[in-house]
PDB file of C-alpha atoms in Angstrom:
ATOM      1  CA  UNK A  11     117.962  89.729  63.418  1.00 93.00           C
ATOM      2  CA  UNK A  12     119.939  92.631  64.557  1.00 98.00           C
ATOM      3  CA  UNK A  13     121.334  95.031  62.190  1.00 98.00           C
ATOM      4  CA  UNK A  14     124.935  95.698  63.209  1.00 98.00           C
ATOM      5  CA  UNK A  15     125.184  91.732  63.390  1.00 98.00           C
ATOM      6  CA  UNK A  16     123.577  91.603  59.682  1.00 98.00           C
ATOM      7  CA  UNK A  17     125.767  92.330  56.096  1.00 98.00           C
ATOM      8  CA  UNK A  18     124.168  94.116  53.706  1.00 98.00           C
ATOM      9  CA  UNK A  19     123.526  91.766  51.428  1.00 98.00           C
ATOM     10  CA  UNK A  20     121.363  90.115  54.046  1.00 98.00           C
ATOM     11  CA  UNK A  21     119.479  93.247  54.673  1.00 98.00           C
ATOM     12  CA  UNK A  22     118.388  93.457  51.120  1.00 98.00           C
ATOM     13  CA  UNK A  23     117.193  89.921  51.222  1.00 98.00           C
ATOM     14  CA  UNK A  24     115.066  90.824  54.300  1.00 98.00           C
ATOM     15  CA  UNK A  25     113.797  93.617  52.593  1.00 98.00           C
ATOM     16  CA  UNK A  26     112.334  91.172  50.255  1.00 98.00           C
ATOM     17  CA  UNK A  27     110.227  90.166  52.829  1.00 97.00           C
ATOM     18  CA  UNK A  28     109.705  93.195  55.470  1.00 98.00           C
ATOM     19  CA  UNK A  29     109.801  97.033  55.341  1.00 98.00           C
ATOM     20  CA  UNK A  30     109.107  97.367  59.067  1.00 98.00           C
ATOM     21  CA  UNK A  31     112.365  97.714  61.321  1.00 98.00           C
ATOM     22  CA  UNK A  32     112.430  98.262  65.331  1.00 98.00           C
ATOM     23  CA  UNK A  33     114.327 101.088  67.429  1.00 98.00           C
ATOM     24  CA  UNK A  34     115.043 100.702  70.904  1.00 98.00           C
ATOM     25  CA  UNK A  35     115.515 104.376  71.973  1.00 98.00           C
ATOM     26  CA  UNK A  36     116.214 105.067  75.778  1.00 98.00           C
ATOM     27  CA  UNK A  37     118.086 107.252  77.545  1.00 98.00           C
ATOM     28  CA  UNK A  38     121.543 107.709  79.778  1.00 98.00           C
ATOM     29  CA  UNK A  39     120.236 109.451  82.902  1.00 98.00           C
ATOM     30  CA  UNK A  40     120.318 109.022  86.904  1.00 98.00           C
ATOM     31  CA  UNK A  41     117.877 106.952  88.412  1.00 98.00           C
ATOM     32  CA  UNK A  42     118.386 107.365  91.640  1.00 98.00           C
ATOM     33  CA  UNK A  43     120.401 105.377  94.364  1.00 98.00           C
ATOM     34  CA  UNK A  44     119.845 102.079  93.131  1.00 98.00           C
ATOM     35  CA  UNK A  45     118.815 102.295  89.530  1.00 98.00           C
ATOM     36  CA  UNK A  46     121.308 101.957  86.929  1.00 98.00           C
ATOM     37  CA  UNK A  47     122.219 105.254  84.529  1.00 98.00           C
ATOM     38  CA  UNK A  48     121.503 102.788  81.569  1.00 98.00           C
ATOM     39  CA  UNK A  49     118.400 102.010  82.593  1.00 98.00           C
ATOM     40  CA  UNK A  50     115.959 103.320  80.399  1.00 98.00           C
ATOM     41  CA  UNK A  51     118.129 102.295  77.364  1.00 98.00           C
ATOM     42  CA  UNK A  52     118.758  98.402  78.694  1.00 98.00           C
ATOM     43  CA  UNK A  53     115.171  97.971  78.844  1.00 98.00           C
ATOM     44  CA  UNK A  54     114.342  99.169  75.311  1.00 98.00           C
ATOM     45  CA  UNK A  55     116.915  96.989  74.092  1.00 98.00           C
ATOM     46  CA  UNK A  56     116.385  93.659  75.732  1.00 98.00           C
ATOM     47  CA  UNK A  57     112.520  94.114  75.394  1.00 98.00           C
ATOM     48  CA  UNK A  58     113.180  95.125  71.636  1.00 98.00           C
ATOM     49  CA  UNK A  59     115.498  92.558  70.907  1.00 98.00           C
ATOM     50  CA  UNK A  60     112.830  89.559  71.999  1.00 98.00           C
ATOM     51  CA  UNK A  61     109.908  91.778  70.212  1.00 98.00           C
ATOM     52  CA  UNK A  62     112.490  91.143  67.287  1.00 98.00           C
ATOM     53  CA  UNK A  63     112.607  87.624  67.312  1.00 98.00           C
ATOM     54  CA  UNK A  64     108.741  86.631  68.272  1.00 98.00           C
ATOM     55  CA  UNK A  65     108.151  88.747  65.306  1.00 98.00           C
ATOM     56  CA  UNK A  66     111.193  87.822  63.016  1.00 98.00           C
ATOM     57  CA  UNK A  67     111.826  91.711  62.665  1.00 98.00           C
ATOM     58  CA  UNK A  68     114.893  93.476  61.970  1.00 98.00           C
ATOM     59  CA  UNK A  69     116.295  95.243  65.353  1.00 98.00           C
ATOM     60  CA  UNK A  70     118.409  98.545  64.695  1.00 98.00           C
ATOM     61  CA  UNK A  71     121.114  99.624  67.175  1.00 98.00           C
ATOM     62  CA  UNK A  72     120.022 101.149  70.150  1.00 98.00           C
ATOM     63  CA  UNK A  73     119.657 104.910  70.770  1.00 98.00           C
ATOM     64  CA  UNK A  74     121.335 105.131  74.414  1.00 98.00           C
ATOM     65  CA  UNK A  75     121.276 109.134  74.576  1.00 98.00           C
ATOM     66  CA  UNK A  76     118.239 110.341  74.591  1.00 98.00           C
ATOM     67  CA  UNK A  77     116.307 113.885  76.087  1.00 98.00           C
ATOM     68  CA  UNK A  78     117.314 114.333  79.763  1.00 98.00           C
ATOM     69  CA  UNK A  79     118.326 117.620  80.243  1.00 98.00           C
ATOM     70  CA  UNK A  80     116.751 117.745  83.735  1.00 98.00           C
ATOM     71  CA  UNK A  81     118.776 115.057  84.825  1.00 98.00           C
ATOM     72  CA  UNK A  82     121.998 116.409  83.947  1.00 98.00           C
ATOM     73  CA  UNK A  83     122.519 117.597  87.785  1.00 98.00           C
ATOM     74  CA  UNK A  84     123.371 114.751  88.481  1.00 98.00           C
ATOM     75  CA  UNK A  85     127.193 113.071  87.928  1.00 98.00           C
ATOM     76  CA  UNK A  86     126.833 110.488  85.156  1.00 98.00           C
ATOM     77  CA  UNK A  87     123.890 111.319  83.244  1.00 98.00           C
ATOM     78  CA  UNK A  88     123.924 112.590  79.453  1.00 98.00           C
ATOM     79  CA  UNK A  89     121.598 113.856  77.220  1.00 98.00           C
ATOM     80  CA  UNK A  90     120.886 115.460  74.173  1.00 98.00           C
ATOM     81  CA  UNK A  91     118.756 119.170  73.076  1.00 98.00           C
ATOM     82  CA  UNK A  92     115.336 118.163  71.825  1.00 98.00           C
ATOM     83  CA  UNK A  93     117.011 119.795  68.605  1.00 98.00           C
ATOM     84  CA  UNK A  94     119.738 117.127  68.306  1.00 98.00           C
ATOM     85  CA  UNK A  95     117.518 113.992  68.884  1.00 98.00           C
ATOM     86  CA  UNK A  96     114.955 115.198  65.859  1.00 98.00           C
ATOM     87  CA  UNK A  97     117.726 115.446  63.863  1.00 98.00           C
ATOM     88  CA  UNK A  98     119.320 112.243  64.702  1.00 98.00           C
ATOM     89  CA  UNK A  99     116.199 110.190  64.482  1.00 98.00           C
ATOM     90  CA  UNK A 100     115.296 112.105  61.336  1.00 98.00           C
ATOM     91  CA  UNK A 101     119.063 111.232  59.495  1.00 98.00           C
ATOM     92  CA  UNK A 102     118.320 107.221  60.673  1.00 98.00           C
ATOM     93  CA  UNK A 103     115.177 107.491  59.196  1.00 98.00           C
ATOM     94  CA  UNK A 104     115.982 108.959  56.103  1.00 98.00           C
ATOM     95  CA  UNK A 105     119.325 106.473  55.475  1.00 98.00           C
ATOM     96  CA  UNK A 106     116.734 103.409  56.370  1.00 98.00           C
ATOM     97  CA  UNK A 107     114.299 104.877  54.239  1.00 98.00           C
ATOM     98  CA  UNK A 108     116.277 105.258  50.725  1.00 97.00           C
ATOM     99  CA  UNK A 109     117.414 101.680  51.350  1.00 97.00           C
ATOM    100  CA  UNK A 110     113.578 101.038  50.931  1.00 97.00           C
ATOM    101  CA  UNK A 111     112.578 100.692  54.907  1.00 98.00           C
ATOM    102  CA  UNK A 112     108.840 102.200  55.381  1.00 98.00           C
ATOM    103  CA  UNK A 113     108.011 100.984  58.469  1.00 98.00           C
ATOM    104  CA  UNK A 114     109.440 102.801  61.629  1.00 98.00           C
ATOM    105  CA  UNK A 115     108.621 100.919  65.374  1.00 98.00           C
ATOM    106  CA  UNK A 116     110.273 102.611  68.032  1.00 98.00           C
ATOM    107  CA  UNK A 117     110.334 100.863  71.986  1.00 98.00           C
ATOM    108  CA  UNK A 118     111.179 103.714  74.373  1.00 98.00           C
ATOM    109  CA  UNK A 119     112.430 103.660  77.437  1.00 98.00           C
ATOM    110  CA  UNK A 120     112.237 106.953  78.745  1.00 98.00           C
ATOM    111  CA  UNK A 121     108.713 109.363  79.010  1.00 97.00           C
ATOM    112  CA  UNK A 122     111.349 112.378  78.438  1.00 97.00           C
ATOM    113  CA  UNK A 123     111.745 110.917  74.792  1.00 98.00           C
ATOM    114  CA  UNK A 124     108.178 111.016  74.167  1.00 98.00           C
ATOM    115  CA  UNK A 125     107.602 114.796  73.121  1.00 98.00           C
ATOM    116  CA  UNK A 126     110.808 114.796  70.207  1.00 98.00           C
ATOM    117  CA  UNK A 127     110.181 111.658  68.891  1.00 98.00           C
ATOM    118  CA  UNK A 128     106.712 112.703  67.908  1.00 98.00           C
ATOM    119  CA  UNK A 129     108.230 116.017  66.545  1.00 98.00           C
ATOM    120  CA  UNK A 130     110.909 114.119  64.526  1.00 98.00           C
ATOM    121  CA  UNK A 131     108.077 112.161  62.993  1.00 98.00           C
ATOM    122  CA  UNK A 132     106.586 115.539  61.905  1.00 98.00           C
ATOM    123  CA  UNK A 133     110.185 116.686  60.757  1.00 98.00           C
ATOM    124  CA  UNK A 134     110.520 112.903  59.034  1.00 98.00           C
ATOM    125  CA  UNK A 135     107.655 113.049  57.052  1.00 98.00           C
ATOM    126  CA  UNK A 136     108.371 116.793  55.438  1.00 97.00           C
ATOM    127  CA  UNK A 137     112.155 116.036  54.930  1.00 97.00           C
ATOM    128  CA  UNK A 138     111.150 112.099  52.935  1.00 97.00           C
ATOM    129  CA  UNK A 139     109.022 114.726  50.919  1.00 96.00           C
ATOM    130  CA  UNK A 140     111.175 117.479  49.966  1.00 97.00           C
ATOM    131  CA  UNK A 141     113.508 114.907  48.863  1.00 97.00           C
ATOM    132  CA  UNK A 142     111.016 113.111  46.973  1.00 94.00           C
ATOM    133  CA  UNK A 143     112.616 109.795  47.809  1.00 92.00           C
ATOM    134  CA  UNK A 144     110.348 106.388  46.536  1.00 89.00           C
ATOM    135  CA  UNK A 145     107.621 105.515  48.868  1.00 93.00           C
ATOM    136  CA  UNK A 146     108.163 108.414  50.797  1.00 95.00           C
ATOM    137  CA  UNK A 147     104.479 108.742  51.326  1.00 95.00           C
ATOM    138  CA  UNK A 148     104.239 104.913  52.371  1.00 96.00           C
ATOM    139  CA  UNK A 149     106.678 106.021  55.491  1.00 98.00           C
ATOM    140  CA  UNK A 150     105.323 105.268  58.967  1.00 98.00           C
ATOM    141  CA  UNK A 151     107.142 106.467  62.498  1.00 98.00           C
ATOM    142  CA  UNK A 152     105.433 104.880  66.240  1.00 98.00           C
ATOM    143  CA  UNK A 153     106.311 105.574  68.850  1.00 98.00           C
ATOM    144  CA  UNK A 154     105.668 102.669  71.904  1.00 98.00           C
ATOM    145  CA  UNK A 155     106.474 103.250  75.049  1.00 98.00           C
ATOM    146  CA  UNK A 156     107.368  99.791  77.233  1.00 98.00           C
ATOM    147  CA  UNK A 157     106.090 100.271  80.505  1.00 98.00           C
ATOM    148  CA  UNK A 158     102.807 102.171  79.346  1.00 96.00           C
ATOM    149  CA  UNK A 159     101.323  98.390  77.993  1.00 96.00           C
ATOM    150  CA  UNK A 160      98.345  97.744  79.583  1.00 97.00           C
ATOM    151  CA  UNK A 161      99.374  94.537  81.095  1.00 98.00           C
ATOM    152  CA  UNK A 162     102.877  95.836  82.643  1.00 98.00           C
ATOM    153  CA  UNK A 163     101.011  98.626  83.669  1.00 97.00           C
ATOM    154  CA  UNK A 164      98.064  96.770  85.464  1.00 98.00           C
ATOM    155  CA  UNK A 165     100.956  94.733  86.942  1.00 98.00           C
ATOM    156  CA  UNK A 166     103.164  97.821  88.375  1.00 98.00           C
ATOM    157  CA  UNK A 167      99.983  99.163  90.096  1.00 97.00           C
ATOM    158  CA  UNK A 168      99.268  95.397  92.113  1.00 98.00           C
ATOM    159  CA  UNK A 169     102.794  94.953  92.705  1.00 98.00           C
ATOM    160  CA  UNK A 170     103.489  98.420  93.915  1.00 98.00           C
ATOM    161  CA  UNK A 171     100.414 100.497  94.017  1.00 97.00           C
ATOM    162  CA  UNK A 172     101.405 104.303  94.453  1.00 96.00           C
ATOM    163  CA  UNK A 173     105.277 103.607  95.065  1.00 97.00           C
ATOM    164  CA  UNK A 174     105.477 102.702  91.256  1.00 98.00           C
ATOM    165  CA  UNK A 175     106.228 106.751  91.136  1.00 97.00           C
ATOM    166  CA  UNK A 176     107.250 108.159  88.133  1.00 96.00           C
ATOM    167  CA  UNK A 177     110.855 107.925  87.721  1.00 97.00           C
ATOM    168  CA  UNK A 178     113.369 105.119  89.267  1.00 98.00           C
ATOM    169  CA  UNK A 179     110.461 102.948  89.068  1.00 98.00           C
ATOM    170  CA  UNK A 180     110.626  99.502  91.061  1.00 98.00           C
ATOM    171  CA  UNK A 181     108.799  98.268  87.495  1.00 98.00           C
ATOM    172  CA  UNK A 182     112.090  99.180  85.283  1.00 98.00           C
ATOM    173  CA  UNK A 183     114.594  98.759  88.018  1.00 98.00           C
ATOM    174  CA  UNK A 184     113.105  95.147  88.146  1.00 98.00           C
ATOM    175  CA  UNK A 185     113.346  94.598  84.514  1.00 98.00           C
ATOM    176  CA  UNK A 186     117.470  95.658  84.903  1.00 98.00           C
ATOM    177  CA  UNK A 187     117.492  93.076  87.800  1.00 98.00           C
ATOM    178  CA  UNK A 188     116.248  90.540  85.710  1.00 98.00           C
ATOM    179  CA  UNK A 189     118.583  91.558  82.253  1.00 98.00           C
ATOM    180  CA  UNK A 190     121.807  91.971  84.562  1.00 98.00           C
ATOM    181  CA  UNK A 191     121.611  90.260  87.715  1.00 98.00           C
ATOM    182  CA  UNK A 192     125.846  91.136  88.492  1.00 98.00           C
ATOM    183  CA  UNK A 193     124.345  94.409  88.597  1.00 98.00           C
ATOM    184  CA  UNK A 194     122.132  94.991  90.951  1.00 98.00           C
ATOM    185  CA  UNK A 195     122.993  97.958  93.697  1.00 98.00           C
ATOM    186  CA  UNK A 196     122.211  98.046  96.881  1.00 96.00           C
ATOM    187  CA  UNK A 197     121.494 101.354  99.034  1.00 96.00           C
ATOM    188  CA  UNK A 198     119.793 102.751 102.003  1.00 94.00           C
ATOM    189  CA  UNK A 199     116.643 104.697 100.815  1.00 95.00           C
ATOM    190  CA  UNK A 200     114.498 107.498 102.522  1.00 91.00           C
ATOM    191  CA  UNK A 201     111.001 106.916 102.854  1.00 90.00           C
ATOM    192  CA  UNK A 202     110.159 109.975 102.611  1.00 89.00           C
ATOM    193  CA  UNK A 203     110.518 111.219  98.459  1.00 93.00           C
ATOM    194  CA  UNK A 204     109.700 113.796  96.687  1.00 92.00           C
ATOM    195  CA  UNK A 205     106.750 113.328  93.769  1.00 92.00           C
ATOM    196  CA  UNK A 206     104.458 115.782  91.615  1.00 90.00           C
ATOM    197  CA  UNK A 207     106.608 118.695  91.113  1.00 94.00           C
ATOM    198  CA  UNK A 208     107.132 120.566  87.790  1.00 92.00           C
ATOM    199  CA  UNK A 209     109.994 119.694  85.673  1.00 93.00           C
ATOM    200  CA  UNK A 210     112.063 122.924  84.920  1.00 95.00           C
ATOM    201  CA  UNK A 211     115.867 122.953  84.640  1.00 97.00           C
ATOM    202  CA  UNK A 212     118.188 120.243  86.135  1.00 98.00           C
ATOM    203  CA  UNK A 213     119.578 122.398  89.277  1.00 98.00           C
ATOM    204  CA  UNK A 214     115.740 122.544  89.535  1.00 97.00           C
ATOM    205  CA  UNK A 215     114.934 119.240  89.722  1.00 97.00           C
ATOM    206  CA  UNK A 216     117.928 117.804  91.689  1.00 97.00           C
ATOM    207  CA  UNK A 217     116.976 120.025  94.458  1.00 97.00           C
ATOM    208  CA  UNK A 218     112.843 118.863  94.486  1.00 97.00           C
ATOM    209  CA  UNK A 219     114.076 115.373  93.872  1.00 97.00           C
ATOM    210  CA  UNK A 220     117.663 115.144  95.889  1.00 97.00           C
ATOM    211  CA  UNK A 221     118.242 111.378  95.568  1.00 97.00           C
ATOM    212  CA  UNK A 222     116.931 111.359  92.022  1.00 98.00           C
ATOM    213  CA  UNK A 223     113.433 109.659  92.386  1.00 98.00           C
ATOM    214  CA  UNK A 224     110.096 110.798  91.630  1.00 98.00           C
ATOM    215  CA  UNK A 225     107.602 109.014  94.280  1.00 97.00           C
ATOM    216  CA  UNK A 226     109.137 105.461  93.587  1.00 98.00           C
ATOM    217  CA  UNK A 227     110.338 102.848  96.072  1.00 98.00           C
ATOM    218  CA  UNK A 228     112.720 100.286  93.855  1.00 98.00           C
ATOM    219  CA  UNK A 229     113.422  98.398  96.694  1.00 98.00           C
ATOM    220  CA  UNK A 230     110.513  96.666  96.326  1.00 98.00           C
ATOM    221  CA  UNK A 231     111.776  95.703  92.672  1.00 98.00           C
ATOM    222  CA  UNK A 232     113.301  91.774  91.874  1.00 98.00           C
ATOM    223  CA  UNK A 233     114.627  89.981  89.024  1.00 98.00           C
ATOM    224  CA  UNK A 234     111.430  87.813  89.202  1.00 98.00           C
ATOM    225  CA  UNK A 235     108.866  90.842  89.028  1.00 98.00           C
ATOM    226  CA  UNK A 236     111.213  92.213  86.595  1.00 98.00           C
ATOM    227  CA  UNK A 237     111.042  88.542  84.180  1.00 98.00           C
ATOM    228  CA  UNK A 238     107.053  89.250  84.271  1.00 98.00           C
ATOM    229  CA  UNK A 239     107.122  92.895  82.978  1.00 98.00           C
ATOM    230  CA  UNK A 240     109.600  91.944  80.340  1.00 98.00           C
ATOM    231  CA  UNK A 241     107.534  88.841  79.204  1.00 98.00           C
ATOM    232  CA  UNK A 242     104.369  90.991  79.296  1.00 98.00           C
ATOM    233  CA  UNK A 243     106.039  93.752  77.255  1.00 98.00           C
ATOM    234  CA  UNK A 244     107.121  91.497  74.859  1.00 98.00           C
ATOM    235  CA  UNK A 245     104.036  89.961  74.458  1.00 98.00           C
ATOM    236  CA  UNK A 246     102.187  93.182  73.571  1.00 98.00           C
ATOM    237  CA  UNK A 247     104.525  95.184  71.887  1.00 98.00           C
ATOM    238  CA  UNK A 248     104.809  91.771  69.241  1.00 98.00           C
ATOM    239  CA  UNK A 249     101.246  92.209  68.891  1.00 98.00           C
ATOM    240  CA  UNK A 250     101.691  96.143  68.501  1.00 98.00           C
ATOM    241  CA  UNK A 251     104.246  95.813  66.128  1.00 98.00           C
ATOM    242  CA  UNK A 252     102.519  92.966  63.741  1.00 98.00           C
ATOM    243  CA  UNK A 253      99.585  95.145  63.878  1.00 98.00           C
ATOM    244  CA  UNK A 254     101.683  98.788  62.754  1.00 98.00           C
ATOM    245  CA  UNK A 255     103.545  96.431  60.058  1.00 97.00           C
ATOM    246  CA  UNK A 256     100.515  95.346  58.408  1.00 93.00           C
ATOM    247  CA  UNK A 257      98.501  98.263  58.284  1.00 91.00           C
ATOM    248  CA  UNK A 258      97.386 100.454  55.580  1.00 73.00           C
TER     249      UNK A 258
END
């Protein structure tokens, strides 16, 4: 069930039943010479969308912008201030919550996200407070992160051992392969990339990383590794959520 497809009358029927929604958050950000700039953002979203319906959960509208100011050297990618995400995910939160939402399961996409969501949570729970809203204490924020699951991790590593990298991944770029096949790009990659560095500013990073990855190879990606890693994230993050919805 995905909110922008749902009236509201619906919503408040499903509330009936659930207080637990999902967010796919991701990000709109280079990855590299073969990876699409959507990347981090389609995964969340196709991954969320099945966690949704395994677990008959409400799916919220995706988040495509997320924190990637070190990417923004590079033509195409957007982001926004750590600032502006915690106050975006804290004015979702708060709408969802006086509607009478408690439950807060986010799938990310992107490890930049990781640090502000975790601060908006903070920012969440003092703001649901101060305004003194109903069940404000019942409110719960997780963050999950897709491609951290012990399965699709334990999958990357036999698949691709250390030219998983960190960024540009042949794991994600696989899952893109499989969720838009017309898609799929096509390039002549060095061997030799850059991995390990410090992230600083984006003139920074564009100039340790020049093509955009961090230790990766996604040549080695395919539509059918990238089916596995979206079944196996689906799988566990069903689990994950069932688990955080139930919970004291």
């Amino acid at each position: 069930m995905l909110l922008h497809l749902s009236t509201w009358l619906e919503v408040e029927a499903y509330l009936e039943q659930s207080r637990g929604i999902i967010f796919p958050i991701g990000s709109t950000e280079q990855h590299g010479p073969t990876g699409l700039i959507g990347t981090d953002a389609i995964c969340a979203e196709a991954i969320a969308r099945a966690v949704g319906d395994t677990t008959q959960a409400l799916v919220g509208p995706t988040i495509n912008v997320g924190m990637a100011l070190h990417h923004t050297a590079f033509p195409g990618s957007i982001s926004l201030r750590p600032s502006t995400l915690i106050l975006v995910i804290r004015d979702y939160i708060t709408s969802l919550a006086r509607a009478g939402f408690t439950r807060f399961f986010f799938i990310n996409g992107h490890g930049g996200n990781v640090a502000t969501l975790k601060a908006a949570f903070s920012e969440v729970y003092a703001t649901l407070a101060d305004l003194n809203l109903p069940r404000a204490d019942q409110v719960r924020c997780q963050v999950n992160n897709w491609y951290m699951g012990s399965s699709v991790y334990k999958l990357a590593k036999e698949l691709y051992g250390d030219q998983e990298g960190s960024h540009a991944t042949p794991s994600e770029v696989a899952v893109t392969q499989y969720v838009y096949p017309e898609a799929i790009k096509q390039a002549t990659l060095s061997p030799e990339v850059s991995k390990d560095h410090r992230i600083y500013t984006a003139t920074d990073f564009r100039r340790r990383y020049p093509d955009g990855r961090m230790g990766s190879n996604p040549a080695l990606a395919t539509p059918e590794h990238g089916k596995q890693f979206y079944e196996l994230a689906v799988k566990e993050l069903s689990s994950s959520y069932l688990e955080f919805l139930n919970a004291e």
